[in-house]
Amino acid sequence: MNVLFLITDSPYRTQRVVETLEAALVAAVFDQQVSVLLKGDAVWSALPDQDVSELDRRSVLKILTALPEYDVEHLYVCAESLAERGLEADTLGTPVETLTASEQRALLDRSERVIS
Amino acid sequence: MKFTLAVHGAPHNSQAALSAYRFARAVLRRGHQLQRVFFYHDGVQTASTLAVPPQEETDVGALWVGLHEETGTELDICIAASLKRGMLDETERDRYERNAANVHPAFQIAGLGVLIEAAIECDRLVTFRA
Protein backbone atom coordinates (compact mmCIF):
# COMPACT_ATOMS: atom_id res chain seq x y z
CA MET A 1 0.00 0.00 0.00
CA ASN A 2 1.23 3.53 -0.79
CA VAL A 3 1.49 5.42 2.49
CA LEU A 4 2.46 9.08 2.50
CA PHE A 5 3.73 10.84 5.60
CA LEU A 6 3.04 14.55 5.16
CA ILE A 7 5.17 16.71 7.46
CA THR A 8 4.60 20.45 7.77
CA ASP A 9 6.12 21.34 11.14
CA SER A 10 9.42 23.04 11.86
CA PRO A 11 11.97 20.34 12.87
CA TYR A 12 12.96 21.42 16.38
CA ARG A 13 9.99 23.44 17.67
CA THR A 14 8.22 20.26 18.81
CA GLN A 15 8.74 16.49 18.73
CA ARG A 16 6.27 16.11 15.85
CA VAL A 17 8.78 15.73 13.03
CA VAL A 18 10.87 13.12 14.85
CA GLU A 19 7.78 11.15 15.92
CA THR A 20 6.22 11.27 12.45
CA LEU A 21 9.47 10.00 10.92
CA GLU A 22 9.48 7.19 13.50
CA ALA A 23 6.01 6.18 12.30
CA ALA A 24 7.26 6.29 8.69
CA LEU A 25 10.11 3.91 9.59
CA VAL A 26 7.67 1.49 11.22
CA ALA A 27 5.45 1.59 8.11
CA ALA A 28 8.49 0.76 5.96
CA VAL A 29 9.38 -2.14 8.28
CA PHE A 30 5.80 -3.35 7.71
CA ASP A 31 6.66 -3.59 3.98
CA GLN A 32 4.52 -0.68 2.83
CA GLN A 33 5.57 1.66 0.01
CA VAL A 34 6.42 4.68 2.12
CA SER A 35 6.96 8.26 0.96
CA VAL A 36 7.71 11.32 3.04
CA LEU A 37 6.80 14.84 1.90
CA LEU A 38 8.34 17.86 3.65
CA LYS A 39 6.29 21.00 3.17
CA GLY A 40 6.19 24.46 4.74
CA ASP A 41 8.58 24.89 7.68
CA ALA A 42 9.33 21.14 7.58
CA VAL A 43 11.76 21.78 4.70
CA TRP A 44 14.19 23.18 7.30
CA SER A 45 14.56 19.54 8.42
CA ALA A 46 16.80 18.87 5.41
CA LEU A 47 19.29 21.70 6.00
CA PRO A 48 22.91 20.47 5.91
CA ASP A 49 25.34 20.57 8.85
CA GLN A 50 22.75 20.50 11.63
CA ASP A 51 24.60 20.86 14.93
CA VAL A 52 22.24 19.66 17.64
CA SER A 53 24.86 19.47 20.39
CA GLU A 54 23.53 22.58 22.13
CA LEU A 55 19.88 21.61 21.68
CA ASP A 56 20.24 18.23 23.37
CA ARG A 57 17.95 16.79 20.71
CA ARG A 58 18.19 14.07 18.10
CA SER A 59 19.31 15.30 14.70
CA VAL A 60 16.35 15.30 12.32
CA LEU A 61 18.77 15.32 9.38
CA LYS A 62 20.32 12.08 10.66
CA ILE A 63 16.91 10.39 10.61
CA LEU A 64 16.18 11.74 7.11
CA THR A 65 19.54 10.45 5.90
CA ALA A 66 18.73 6.98 7.28
CA LEU A 67 15.35 6.70 5.49
CA PRO A 68 16.71 4.79 2.44
CA GLU A 69 18.29 2.17 4.76
CA TYR A 70 14.78 1.43 6.03
CA ASP A 71 13.44 1.19 2.46
CA VAL A 72 11.50 4.44 2.64
CA GLU A 73 11.16 4.89 -1.10
CA HIS A 74 10.88 8.64 -1.61
CA LEU A 75 11.84 11.76 0.28
CA TYR A 76 9.95 14.58 -1.40
CA VAL A 77 10.28 18.30 -0.72
CA CYS A 78 7.82 21.01 -1.77
CA ALA A 79 9.60 23.19 -4.36
CA GLU A 80 7.63 26.29 -3.45
CA SER A 81 8.41 25.93 0.27
CA LEU A 82 12.12 25.76 -0.59
CA ALA A 83 11.94 28.83 -2.84
CA GLU A 84 10.00 30.84 -0.23
CA ARG A 85 12.84 30.22 2.22
CA GLY A 86 15.67 30.91 -0.22
CA LEU A 87 16.76 27.26 -0.23
CA GLU A 88 17.88 25.10 -3.12
CA ALA A 89 17.45 21.35 -3.31
CA ASP A 90 21.06 20.63 -4.29
CA THR A 91 22.43 22.42 -1.21
CA LEU A 92 20.41 20.34 1.27
CA GLY A 93 21.98 17.79 3.62
CA THR A 94 20.46 14.72 1.97
CA PRO A 95 19.20 13.89 -1.53
CA VAL A 96 15.56 14.89 -2.08
CA GLU A 97 13.06 14.90 -4.93
CA THR A 98 11.37 18.28 -5.37
CA LEU A 99 7.70 18.44 -6.31
CA THR A 100 5.63 21.31 -7.72
CA ALA A 101 2.14 21.94 -6.37
CA SER A 102 0.51 19.93 -9.17
CA GLU A 103 2.96 17.06 -8.66
CA GLN A 104 2.02 17.09 -4.95
CA ARG A 105 -1.65 16.85 -5.87
CA ALA A 106 -0.85 13.82 -8.02
CA LEU A 107 1.16 12.31 -5.13
CA LEU A 108 -1.78 12.78 -2.75
CA ASP A 109 -4.07 11.22 -5.35
CA ARG A 110 -2.00 8.06 -5.70
CA SER A 111 -1.30 7.70 -1.98
CA GLU A 112 -3.75 5.23 -0.46
CA ARG A 113 -3.15 6.50 3.07
CA VAL A 114 -1.89 9.86 4.26
CA ILE A 115 -0.59 10.28 7.79
CA SER A 116 0.24 13.80 8.87
CA MET B 1 -17.24 1.37 5.99
CA LYS B 2 -14.40 0.63 8.42
CA PHE B 3 -12.85 3.70 10.04
CA THR B 4 -9.64 4.18 12.02
CA LEU B 5 -9.04 7.50 13.76
CA ALA B 6 -5.66 8.92 14.72
CA VAL B 7 -5.60 11.63 17.39
CA HIS B 8 -2.42 13.72 17.55
CA GLY B 9 -3.28 16.76 19.67
CA ALA B 10 -3.12 17.11 23.46
CA PRO B 11 -6.57 16.88 25.10
CA HIS B 12 -6.56 20.28 26.78
CA ASN B 13 -4.33 22.18 24.39
CA SER B 14 -5.93 21.36 21.07
CA GLN B 15 -9.32 20.68 19.55
CA ALA B 16 -8.11 17.33 18.13
CA ALA B 17 -9.41 14.92 20.78
CA LEU B 18 -12.82 16.63 21.03
CA SER B 19 -13.29 16.83 17.25
CA ALA B 20 -12.22 13.19 16.93
CA TYR B 21 -14.71 12.22 19.64
CA ARG B 22 -17.58 13.95 17.83
CA PHE B 23 -16.47 12.34 14.57
CA ALA B 24 -16.34 8.90 16.26
CA ARG B 25 -19.91 9.34 17.50
CA ALA B 26 -21.05 10.37 14.01
CA VAL B 27 -19.29 7.37 12.42
CA LEU B 28 -21.13 4.99 14.76
CA ARG B 29 -24.46 6.82 14.42
CA ARG B 30 -24.29 6.35 10.65
CA GLY B 31 -23.83 2.61 11.10
CA HIS B 32 -20.15 2.47 10.11
CA GLN B 33 -17.55 0.43 11.96
CA LEU B 34 -15.01 2.20 14.13
CA GLN B 35 -12.10 -0.23 14.31
CA ARG B 36 -9.90 1.63 16.68
CA VAL B 37 -8.73 5.03 17.78
CA PHE B 38 -4.96 5.48 17.95
CA PHE B 39 -3.55 8.30 20.07
CA TYR B 40 -0.10 9.52 19.05
CA HIS B 41 2.16 12.52 19.77
CA ASP B 42 0.62 14.63 22.62
CA GLY B 43 -2.69 12.84 22.01
CA VAL B 44 -1.56 10.07 24.39
CA GLN B 45 -2.28 12.40 27.33
CA THR B 46 -5.99 11.81 26.67
CA ALA B 47 -5.60 8.52 28.59
CA SER B 48 -4.47 10.13 31.85
CA THR B 49 -6.43 9.35 35.00
CA LEU B 50 -4.78 12.33 36.70
CA ALA B 51 -6.08 15.23 34.59
CA VAL B 52 -8.45 17.49 36.52
CA PRO B 53 -10.04 19.93 34.07
CA PRO B 54 -11.85 22.93 35.56
CA GLN B 55 -15.66 22.72 35.79
CA GLU B 56 -16.32 24.91 32.77
CA GLU B 57 -14.16 22.68 30.54
CA THR B 58 -15.08 19.29 29.13
CA ASP B 59 -13.31 16.25 30.54
CA VAL B 60 -12.11 14.89 27.20
CA GLY B 61 -10.65 11.69 28.64
CA ALA B 62 -13.97 10.85 30.32
CA LEU B 63 -15.79 11.18 26.98
CA TRP B 64 -13.50 8.59 25.39
CA VAL B 65 -13.82 6.25 28.38
CA GLY B 66 -17.62 6.51 28.03
CA LEU B 67 -17.43 5.70 24.32
CA HIS B 68 -15.25 2.66 25.02
CA GLU B 69 -17.58 1.41 27.75
CA GLU B 70 -20.68 1.83 25.58
CA THR B 71 -19.36 0.51 22.29
CA GLY B 72 -16.20 -1.49 23.03
CA THR B 73 -14.20 0.64 20.56
CA GLU B 74 -10.52 -0.08 21.06
CA LEU B 75 -8.51 2.91 22.28
CA ASP B 76 -4.73 2.63 21.83
CA ILE B 77 -1.95 4.93 22.97
CA CYS B 78 1.50 4.72 21.38
CA ILE B 79 3.98 3.20 23.81
CA ALA B 80 7.01 5.29 22.79
CA ALA B 81 5.05 8.56 22.82
CA SER B 82 3.45 7.61 26.16
CA LEU B 83 6.56 6.59 28.08
CA LYS B 84 8.44 9.79 27.38
CA ARG B 85 5.41 11.86 28.39
CA GLY B 86 5.00 10.05 31.71
CA MET B 87 1.99 7.98 30.67
CA LEU B 88 2.41 4.55 32.27
CA ASP B 89 0.08 1.63 32.87
CA GLU B 90 0.77 -0.77 35.71
CA THR B 91 2.98 -3.02 33.59
CA GLU B 92 5.20 -0.13 32.46
CA ARG B 93 5.26 1.34 35.98
CA ASP B 94 6.64 -1.95 37.25
CA ARG B 95 9.04 -2.37 34.31
CA TYR B 96 10.57 1.11 34.77
CA GLU B 97 10.20 1.12 38.57
CA ARG B 98 8.19 4.34 38.73
CA ASN B 99 5.94 5.23 41.65
CA ALA B 100 2.58 5.53 39.88
CA ALA B 101 0.52 4.40 36.93
CA ASN B 102 -1.86 6.85 35.25
CA VAL B 103 -3.26 5.22 32.10
CA HIS B 104 -7.01 4.60 32.33
CA PRO B 105 -7.78 0.89 31.78
CA ALA B 106 -10.08 1.80 28.87
CA PHE B 107 -6.88 2.56 26.92
CA GLN B 108 -4.29 0.01 25.84
CA ILE B 109 -0.62 0.72 25.33
CA ALA B 110 0.34 -0.37 21.80
CA GLY B 111 3.21 -0.12 19.34
CA LEU B 112 3.21 2.04 16.23
CA GLY B 113 2.77 -1.16 14.23
CA VAL B 114 -0.84 -1.23 15.45
CA LEU B 115 -1.44 2.17 13.81
CA ILE B 116 0.14 1.02 10.56
CA GLU B 117 -1.83 -2.25 10.52
CA ALA B 118 -5.05 -0.43 11.28
CA ALA B 119 -4.31 2.11 8.54
CA ILE B 120 -3.87 -0.74 6.05
CA GLU B 121 -6.96 -2.69 7.11
CA CYS B 122 -9.47 0.14 7.35
CA ASP B 123 -11.30 1.83 4.49
CA ARG B 124 -10.68 5.32 5.88
CA LEU B 125 -7.96 6.65 8.17
CA VAL B 126 -8.86 10.07 9.56
CA THR B 127 -6.21 12.06 11.42
CA PHE B 128 -6.97 14.78 13.95
CA ARG B 129 -3.86 16.91 14.22
CA ALA B 130 -2.86 19.31 16.96
XYZ file of N, CA and C in Angstrom, chain A residues 1 3 5-9 15-24 26-27 30 32 112-116, chain B residues 8-9 40-42 80-81 84-85 112-125 127 129-130:
156
model
N 0.844 -1.200 0.000
C 0.000 0.000 0.000
C 0.885 1.258 0.000
N 1.774 4.598 1.309
C 1.492 5.415 2.493
C 2.369 6.659 2.434
N 3.619 10.089 4.353
C 3.729 10.842 5.602
C 3.970 12.303 5.226
N 3.008 13.135 5.538
C 3.043 14.546 5.161
C 3.457 15.353 6.385
N 4.611 16.001 6.297
C 5.168 16.705 7.459
C 5.236 18.197 7.152
N 4.662 19.009 8.023
C 4.604 20.449 7.771
C 5.211 21.275 8.912
N 5.658 20.591 9.962
C 6.125 21.338 11.137
C 7.615 21.646 11.049
N 8.267 17.845 19.019
C 8.738 16.486 18.727
C 8.033 15.906 17.494
N 7.148 16.685 16.881
C 6.271 16.110 15.854
C 7.039 15.505 14.679
N 8.074 16.207 14.218
C 8.775 15.726 13.028
C 9.469 14.391 13.338
N 10.178 14.353 14.459
C 10.872 13.116 14.848
C 9.869 11.971 14.989
N 8.747 12.235 15.668
C 7.783 11.155 15.918
C 7.084 10.718 14.632
N 6.851 11.656 13.719
C 6.221 11.269 12.445
C 7.188 10.432 11.621
N 8.481 10.804 11.645
C 9.475 10.005 10.921
C 9.592 8.605 11.529
N 9.461 8.513 12.859
C 9.483 7.186 13.504
C 8.338 6.327 12.985
N 7.153 6.932 12.829
C 6.007 6.181 12.302
C 6.271 5.746 10.860
N 6.940 6.625 10.091
C 7.257 6.287 8.695
C 8.199 5.079 8.640
N 8.439 2.698 10.866
C 7.671 1.493 11.217
C 6.849 1.018 10.014
N 6.245 1.964 9.298
C 5.452 1.585 8.105
C 6.345 0.894 7.076
N 6.987 -2.542 7.999
C 5.796 -3.351 7.705
C 5.600 -3.556 6.196
N 5.368 -1.562 3.627
C 4.515 -0.678 2.829
C 5.401 0.202 1.949
N -2.525 5.858 -0.978
C -3.748 5.230 -0.461
C -4.026 5.640 0.980
N -2.983 5.993 1.698
C -3.154 6.497 3.067
C -2.220 7.682 3.238
N -2.726 8.701 3.938
C -1.888 9.860 4.257
C -1.883 10.020 5.769
N -0.704 10.056 6.345
C -0.589 10.277 7.791
C 0.179 11.576 7.976
N -0.426 12.501 8.744
C 0.240 13.799 8.875
C 0.279 14.235 10.328
N -3.803 13.276 17.329
C -2.424 13.719 17.546
C -2.278 14.908 18.492
N -3.385 15.562 18.836
C -3.281 16.761 19.668
C -3.530 16.460 21.142
N -1.538 9.401 19.279
C -0.102 9.524 19.051
C 0.330 10.955 19.401
N 1.627 11.209 19.373
C 2.160 12.519 19.770
C 1.547 12.900 21.135
N 1.194 14.203 21.327
C 0.623 14.632 22.618
C -0.773 14.059 22.867
N 5.826 4.431 22.748
C 7.009 5.292 22.788
C 6.611 6.723 23.148
N 5.522 7.197 22.527
C 5.046 8.557 22.815
C 4.584 8.659 24.269
N 7.652 8.567 27.190
C 8.441 9.789 27.384
C 7.609 10.937 27.926
N 6.267 10.809 27.830
C 5.412 11.860 28.391
C 4.883 11.481 29.772
N 3.592 1.325 17.458
C 3.215 2.036 16.225
C 2.748 1.081 15.131
N 3.207 -0.168 15.218
C 2.774 -1.161 14.234
C 1.257 -1.319 14.210
N 0.627 -1.126 15.368
C -0.841 -1.226 15.451
C -1.495 -0.136 14.599
N -0.913 1.078 14.639
C -1.444 2.169 13.807
C -1.289 1.824 12.325
N -0.109 1.320 11.969
C 0.142 1.023 10.558
C -0.793 -0.103 10.080
N -0.925 -1.145 10.892
C -1.827 -2.250 10.523
C -3.257 -1.772 10.378
N -3.681 -0.934 11.334
C -5.053 -0.425 11.282
C -5.245 0.444 10.044
N -4.222 1.239 9.721
C -4.305 2.109 8.541
C -4.468 1.274 7.269
N -3.798 0.125 7.231
C -3.869 -0.736 6.053
C -5.237 -1.424 5.964
N -5.734 -1.883 7.112
C -6.957 -2.692 7.112
C -8.228 -1.888 6.938
N -8.220 -0.618 7.365
C -9.473 0.135 7.349
C -9.751 0.669 5.942
N -10.976 1.167 5.759
C -11.303 1.832 4.493
C -10.917 3.307 4.546
N -11.009 3.898 5.721
C -10.681 5.317 5.877
C -9.873 5.529 7.145
N -8.743 6.211 7.011
C -7.960 6.647 8.167
C -8.143 8.157 8.265
N -7.151 11.552 10.426
C -6.207 12.058 11.420
C -6.708 13.393 11.987
N -5.146 16.340 13.843
C -3.856 16.907 14.217
C -3.987 17.912 15.349
N -2.863 18.279 15.908
C -2.861 19.306 16.955
C -3.332 20.632 16.376
